[in-house]
mmCIF file of C-alpha atoms in Angstrom:
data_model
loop_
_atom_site.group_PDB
_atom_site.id
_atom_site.type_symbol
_atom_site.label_atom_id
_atom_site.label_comp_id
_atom_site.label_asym_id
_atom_site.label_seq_id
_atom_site.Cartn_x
_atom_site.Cartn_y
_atom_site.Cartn_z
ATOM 1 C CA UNK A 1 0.000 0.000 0.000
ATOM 2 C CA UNK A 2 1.901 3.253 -1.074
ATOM 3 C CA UNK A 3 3.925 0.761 -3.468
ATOM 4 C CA UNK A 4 5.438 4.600 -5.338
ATOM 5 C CA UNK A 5 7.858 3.133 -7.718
ATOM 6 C CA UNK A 6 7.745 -0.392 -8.502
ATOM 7 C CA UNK A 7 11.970 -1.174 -8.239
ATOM 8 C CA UNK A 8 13.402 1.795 -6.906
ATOM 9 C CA UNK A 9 13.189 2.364 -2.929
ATOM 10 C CA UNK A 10 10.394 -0.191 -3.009
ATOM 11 C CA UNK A 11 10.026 -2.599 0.183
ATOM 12 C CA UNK A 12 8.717 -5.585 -1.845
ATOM 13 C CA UNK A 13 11.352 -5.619 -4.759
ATOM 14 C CA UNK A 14 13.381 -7.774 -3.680
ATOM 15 C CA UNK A 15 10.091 -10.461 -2.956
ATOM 16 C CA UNK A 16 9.201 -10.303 -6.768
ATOM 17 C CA UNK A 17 12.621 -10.918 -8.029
ATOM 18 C CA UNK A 18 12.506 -13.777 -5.496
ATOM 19 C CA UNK A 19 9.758 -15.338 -7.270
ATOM 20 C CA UNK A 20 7.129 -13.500 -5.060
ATOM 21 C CA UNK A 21 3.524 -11.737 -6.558
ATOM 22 C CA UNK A 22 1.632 -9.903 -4.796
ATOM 23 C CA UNK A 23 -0.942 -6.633 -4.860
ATOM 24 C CA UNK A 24 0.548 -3.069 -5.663
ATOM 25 C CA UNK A 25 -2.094 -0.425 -4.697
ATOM 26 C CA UNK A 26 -0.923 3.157 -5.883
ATOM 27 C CA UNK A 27 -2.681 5.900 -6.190
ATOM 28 C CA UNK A 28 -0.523 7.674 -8.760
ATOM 29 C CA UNK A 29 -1.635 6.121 -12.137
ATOM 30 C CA UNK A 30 1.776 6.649 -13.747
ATOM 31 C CA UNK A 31 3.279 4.602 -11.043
ATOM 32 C CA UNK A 32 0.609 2.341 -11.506
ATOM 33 C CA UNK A 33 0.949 2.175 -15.272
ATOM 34 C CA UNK A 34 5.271 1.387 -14.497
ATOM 35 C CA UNK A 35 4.114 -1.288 -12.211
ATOM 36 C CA UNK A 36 2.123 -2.872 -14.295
ATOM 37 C CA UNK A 37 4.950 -2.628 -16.809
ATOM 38 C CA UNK A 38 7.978 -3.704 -14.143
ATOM 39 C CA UNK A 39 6.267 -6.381 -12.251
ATOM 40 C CA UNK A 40 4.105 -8.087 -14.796
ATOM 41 C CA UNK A 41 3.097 -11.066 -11.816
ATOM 42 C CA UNK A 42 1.489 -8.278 -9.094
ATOM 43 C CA UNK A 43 -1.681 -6.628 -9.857
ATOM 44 C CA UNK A 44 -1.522 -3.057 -9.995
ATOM 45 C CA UNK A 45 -4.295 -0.705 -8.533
ATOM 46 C CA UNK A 46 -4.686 3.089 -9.119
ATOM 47 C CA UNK A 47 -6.042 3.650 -5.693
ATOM 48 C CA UNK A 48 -5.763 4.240 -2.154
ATOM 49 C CA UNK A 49 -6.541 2.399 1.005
ATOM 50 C CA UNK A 50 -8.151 3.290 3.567
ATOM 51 C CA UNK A 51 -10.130 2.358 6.598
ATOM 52 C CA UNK A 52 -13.364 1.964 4.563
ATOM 53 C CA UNK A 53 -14.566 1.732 0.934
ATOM 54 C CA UNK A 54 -14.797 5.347 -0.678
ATOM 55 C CA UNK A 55 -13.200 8.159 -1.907
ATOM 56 C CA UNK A 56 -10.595 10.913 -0.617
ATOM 57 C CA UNK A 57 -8.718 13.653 -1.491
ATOM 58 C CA UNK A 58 -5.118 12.975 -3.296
ATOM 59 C CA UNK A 59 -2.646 15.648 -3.365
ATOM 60 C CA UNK A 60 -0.307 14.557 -5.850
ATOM 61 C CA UNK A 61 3.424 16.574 -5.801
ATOM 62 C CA UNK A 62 5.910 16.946 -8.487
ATOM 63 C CA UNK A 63 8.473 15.563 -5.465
ATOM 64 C CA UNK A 64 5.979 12.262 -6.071
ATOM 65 C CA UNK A 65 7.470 11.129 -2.501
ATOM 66 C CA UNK A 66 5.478 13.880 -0.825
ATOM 67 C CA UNK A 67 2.326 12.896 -2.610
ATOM 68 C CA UNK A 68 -0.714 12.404 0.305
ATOM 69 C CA UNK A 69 -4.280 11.744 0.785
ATOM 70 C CA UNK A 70 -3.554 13.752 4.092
ATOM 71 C CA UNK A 71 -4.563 18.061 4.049
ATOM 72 C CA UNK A 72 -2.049 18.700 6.997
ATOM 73 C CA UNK A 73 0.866 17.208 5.163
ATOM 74 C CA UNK A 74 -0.349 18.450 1.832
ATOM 75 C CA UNK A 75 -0.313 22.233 3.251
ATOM 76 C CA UNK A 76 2.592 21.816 5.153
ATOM 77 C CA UNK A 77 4.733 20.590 2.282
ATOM 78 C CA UNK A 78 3.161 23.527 -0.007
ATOM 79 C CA UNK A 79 4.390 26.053 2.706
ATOM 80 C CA UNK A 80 7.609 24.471 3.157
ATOM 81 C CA UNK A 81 8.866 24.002 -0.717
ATOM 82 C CA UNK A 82 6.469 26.300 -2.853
ATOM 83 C CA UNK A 83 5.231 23.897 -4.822
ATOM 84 C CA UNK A 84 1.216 22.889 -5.629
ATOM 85 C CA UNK A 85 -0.508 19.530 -5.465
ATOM 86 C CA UNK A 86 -2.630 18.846 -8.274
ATOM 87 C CA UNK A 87 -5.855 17.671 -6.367
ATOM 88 C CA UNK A 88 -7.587 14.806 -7.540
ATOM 89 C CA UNK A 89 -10.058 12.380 -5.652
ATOM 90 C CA UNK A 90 -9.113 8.705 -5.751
ATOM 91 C CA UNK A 91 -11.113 5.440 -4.563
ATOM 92 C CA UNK A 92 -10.493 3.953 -1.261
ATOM 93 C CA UNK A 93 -10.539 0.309 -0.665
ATOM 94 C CA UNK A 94 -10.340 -1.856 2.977
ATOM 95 C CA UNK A 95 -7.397 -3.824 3.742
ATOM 96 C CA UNK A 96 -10.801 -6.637 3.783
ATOM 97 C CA UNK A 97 -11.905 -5.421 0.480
ATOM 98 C CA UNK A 98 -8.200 -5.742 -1.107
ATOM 99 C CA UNK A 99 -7.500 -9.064 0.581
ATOM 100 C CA UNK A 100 -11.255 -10.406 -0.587
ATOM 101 C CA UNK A 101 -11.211 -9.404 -4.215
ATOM 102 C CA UNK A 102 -7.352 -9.811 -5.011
ATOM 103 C CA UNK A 103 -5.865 -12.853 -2.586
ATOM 104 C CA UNK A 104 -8.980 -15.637 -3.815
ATOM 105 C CA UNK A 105 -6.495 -18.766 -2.641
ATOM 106 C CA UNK A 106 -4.287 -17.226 0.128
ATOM 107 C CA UNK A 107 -3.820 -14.853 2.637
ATOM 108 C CA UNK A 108 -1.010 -12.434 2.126
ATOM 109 C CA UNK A 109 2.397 -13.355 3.879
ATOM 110 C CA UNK A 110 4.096 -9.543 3.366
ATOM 111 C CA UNK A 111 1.872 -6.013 4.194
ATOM 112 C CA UNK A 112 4.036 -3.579 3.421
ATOM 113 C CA UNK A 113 2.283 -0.015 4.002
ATOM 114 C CA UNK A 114 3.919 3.284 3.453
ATOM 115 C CA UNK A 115 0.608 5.613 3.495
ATOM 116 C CA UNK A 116 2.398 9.071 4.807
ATOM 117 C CA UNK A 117 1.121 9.368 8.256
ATOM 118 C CA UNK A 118 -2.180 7.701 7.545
ATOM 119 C CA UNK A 119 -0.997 4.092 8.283
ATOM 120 C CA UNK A 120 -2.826 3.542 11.358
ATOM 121 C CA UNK A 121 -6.299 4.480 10.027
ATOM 122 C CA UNK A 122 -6.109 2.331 6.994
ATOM 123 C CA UNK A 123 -5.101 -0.683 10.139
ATOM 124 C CA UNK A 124 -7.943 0.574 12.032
ATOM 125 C CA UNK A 125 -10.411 -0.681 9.426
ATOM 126 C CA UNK A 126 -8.598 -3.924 9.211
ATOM 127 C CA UNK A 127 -10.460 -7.502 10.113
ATOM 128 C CA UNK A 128 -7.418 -8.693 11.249
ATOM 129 C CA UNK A 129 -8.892 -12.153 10.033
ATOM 130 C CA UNK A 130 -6.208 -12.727 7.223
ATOM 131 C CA UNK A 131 -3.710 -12.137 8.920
ATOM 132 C CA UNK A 132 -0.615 -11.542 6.870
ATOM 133 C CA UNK A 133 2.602 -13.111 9.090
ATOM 134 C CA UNK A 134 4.518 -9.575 8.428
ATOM 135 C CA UNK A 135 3.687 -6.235 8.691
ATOM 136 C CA UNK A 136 6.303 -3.679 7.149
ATOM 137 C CA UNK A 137 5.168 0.001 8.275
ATOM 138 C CA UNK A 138 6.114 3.415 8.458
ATOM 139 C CA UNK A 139 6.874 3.911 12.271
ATOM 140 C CA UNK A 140 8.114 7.359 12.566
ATOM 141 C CA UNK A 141 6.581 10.307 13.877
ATOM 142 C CA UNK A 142 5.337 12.734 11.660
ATOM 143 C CA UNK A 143 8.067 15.938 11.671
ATOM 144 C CA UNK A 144 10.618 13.454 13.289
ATOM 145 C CA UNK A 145 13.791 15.203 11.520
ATOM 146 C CA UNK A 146 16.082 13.326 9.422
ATOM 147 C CA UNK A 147 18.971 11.360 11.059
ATOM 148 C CA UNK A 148 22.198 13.376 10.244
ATOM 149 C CA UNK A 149 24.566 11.366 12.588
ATOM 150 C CA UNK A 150 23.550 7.940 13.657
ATOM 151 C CA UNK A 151 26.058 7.985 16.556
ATOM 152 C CA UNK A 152 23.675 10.575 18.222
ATOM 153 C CA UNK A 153 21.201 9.263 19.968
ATOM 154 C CA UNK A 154 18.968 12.757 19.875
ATOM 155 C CA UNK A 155 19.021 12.559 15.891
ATOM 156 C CA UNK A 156 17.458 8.981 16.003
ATOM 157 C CA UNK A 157 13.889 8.963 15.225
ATOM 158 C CA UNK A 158 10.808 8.645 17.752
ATOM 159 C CA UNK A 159 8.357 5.809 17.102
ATOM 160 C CA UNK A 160 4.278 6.061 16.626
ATOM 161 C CA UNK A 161 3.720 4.700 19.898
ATOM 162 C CA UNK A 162 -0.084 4.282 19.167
ATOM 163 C CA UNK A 163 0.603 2.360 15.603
ATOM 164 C CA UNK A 164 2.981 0.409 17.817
ATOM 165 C CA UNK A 165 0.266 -0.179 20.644
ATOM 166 C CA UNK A 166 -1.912 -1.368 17.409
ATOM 167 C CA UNK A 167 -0.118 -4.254 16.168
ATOM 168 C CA UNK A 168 0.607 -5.401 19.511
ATOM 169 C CA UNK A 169 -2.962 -5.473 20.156
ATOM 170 C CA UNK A 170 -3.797 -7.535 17.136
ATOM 171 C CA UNK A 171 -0.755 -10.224 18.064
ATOM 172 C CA UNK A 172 2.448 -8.682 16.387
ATOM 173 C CA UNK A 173 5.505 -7.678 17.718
ATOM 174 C CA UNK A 174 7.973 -5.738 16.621
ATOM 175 C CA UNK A 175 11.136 -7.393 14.650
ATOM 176 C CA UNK A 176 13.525 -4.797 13.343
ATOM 177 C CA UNK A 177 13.295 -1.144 12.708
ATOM 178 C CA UNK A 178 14.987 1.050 9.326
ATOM 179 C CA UNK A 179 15.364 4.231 9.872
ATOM 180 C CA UNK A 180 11.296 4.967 8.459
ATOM 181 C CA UNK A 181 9.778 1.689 9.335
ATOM 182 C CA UNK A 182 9.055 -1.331 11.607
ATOM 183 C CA UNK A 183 9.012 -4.806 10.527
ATOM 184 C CA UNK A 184 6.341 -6.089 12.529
ATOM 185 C CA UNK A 185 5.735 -10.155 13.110
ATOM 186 C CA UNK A 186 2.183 -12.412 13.939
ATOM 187 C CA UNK A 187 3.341 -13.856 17.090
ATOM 188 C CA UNK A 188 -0.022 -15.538 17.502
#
């Protein structure tokens, strides 16, 4: 969810040149298009998730990695680099709805989501009854600035304690962090 580019800085690359297929759900429709394109075994959707069925907002950003469905971040990056979103709305779709229409024979082992801050309401609409064993997520606090020195401690980023409180609710634990995200795992 927030697959962005298909190859590059993409968590489930290196799955798909493993053999792995999976779903890619984007709602930029070039990236779309390029995943289609790059990854010929996933199935590519020009859409966002979200903690219901619908439609939202999508503020899409010539820096494409600032691209949001969230106003707050959308404004804030406006005032802090100048440039406009072209504003578009773009379906929604459930984790339940994905999983339901797209994963007919199987439950999906990887759920990697990188959804800009709105991670834990697109989890908060989630079943939780096919359960995927790992959860990749974007873990850092919104405005958290950017490590410049990993040696010091005060540059290291602080963790969405409620996404974290989440997962461990629903029977995952955490496994390893990256600098943005937290590999979470089904301990149940």
């Amino acid at each position: 969810i927030g697959a962005h580019h298909p190859v590059f800085g993409n968590n489930t690359y290196l799955l798909y040149l493993q053999g792995g297929a999976g779903i890619l759900i984007e709602p930029n429709a070039d990236f779309c298009k390029t995943g289609t394109r790059k990854r010929p075994r996933d199935i590519c959707i020009a859409a966002g998730a979200g903690e219901a069925d619908g439609s939202a907002t999508f503020y899409a950003f010539s820096q494409n990695t600032r691209s949001t469905f969230s106003k707050e971040q959308a404004e804030q990056w406006e005032k802090t680099s100048g440039q406009k979103p072209i504003i578009t709305t773009i379906p929604l779709f459930s984790l339940d709805t994905i999983i339901s229409r797209h994963c007919k024979t199987r439950k999906p082992d990887v759920l990697a989501i990188d959804a800009e801050g709105l991670d834990i309401k697109i989890l908060s609409g989630f079943s939780w009854s096919d359960r995927p064993k790992i959860i990749c997520v974007e873990s850092i606090e919104s405005g958290t600035p950017a490590r410049e020195d990993p040696a010091k401690p005060e540059k290291i980023p602080q963790r969405n304690r409620t996404l974290y409180a989440l997962l461990e609710q629903h029977g995952y634990a955490p496994y390893a962090e990256t600098f943005a995200n937290t590999i979470f795992v089904d301990i149940t």
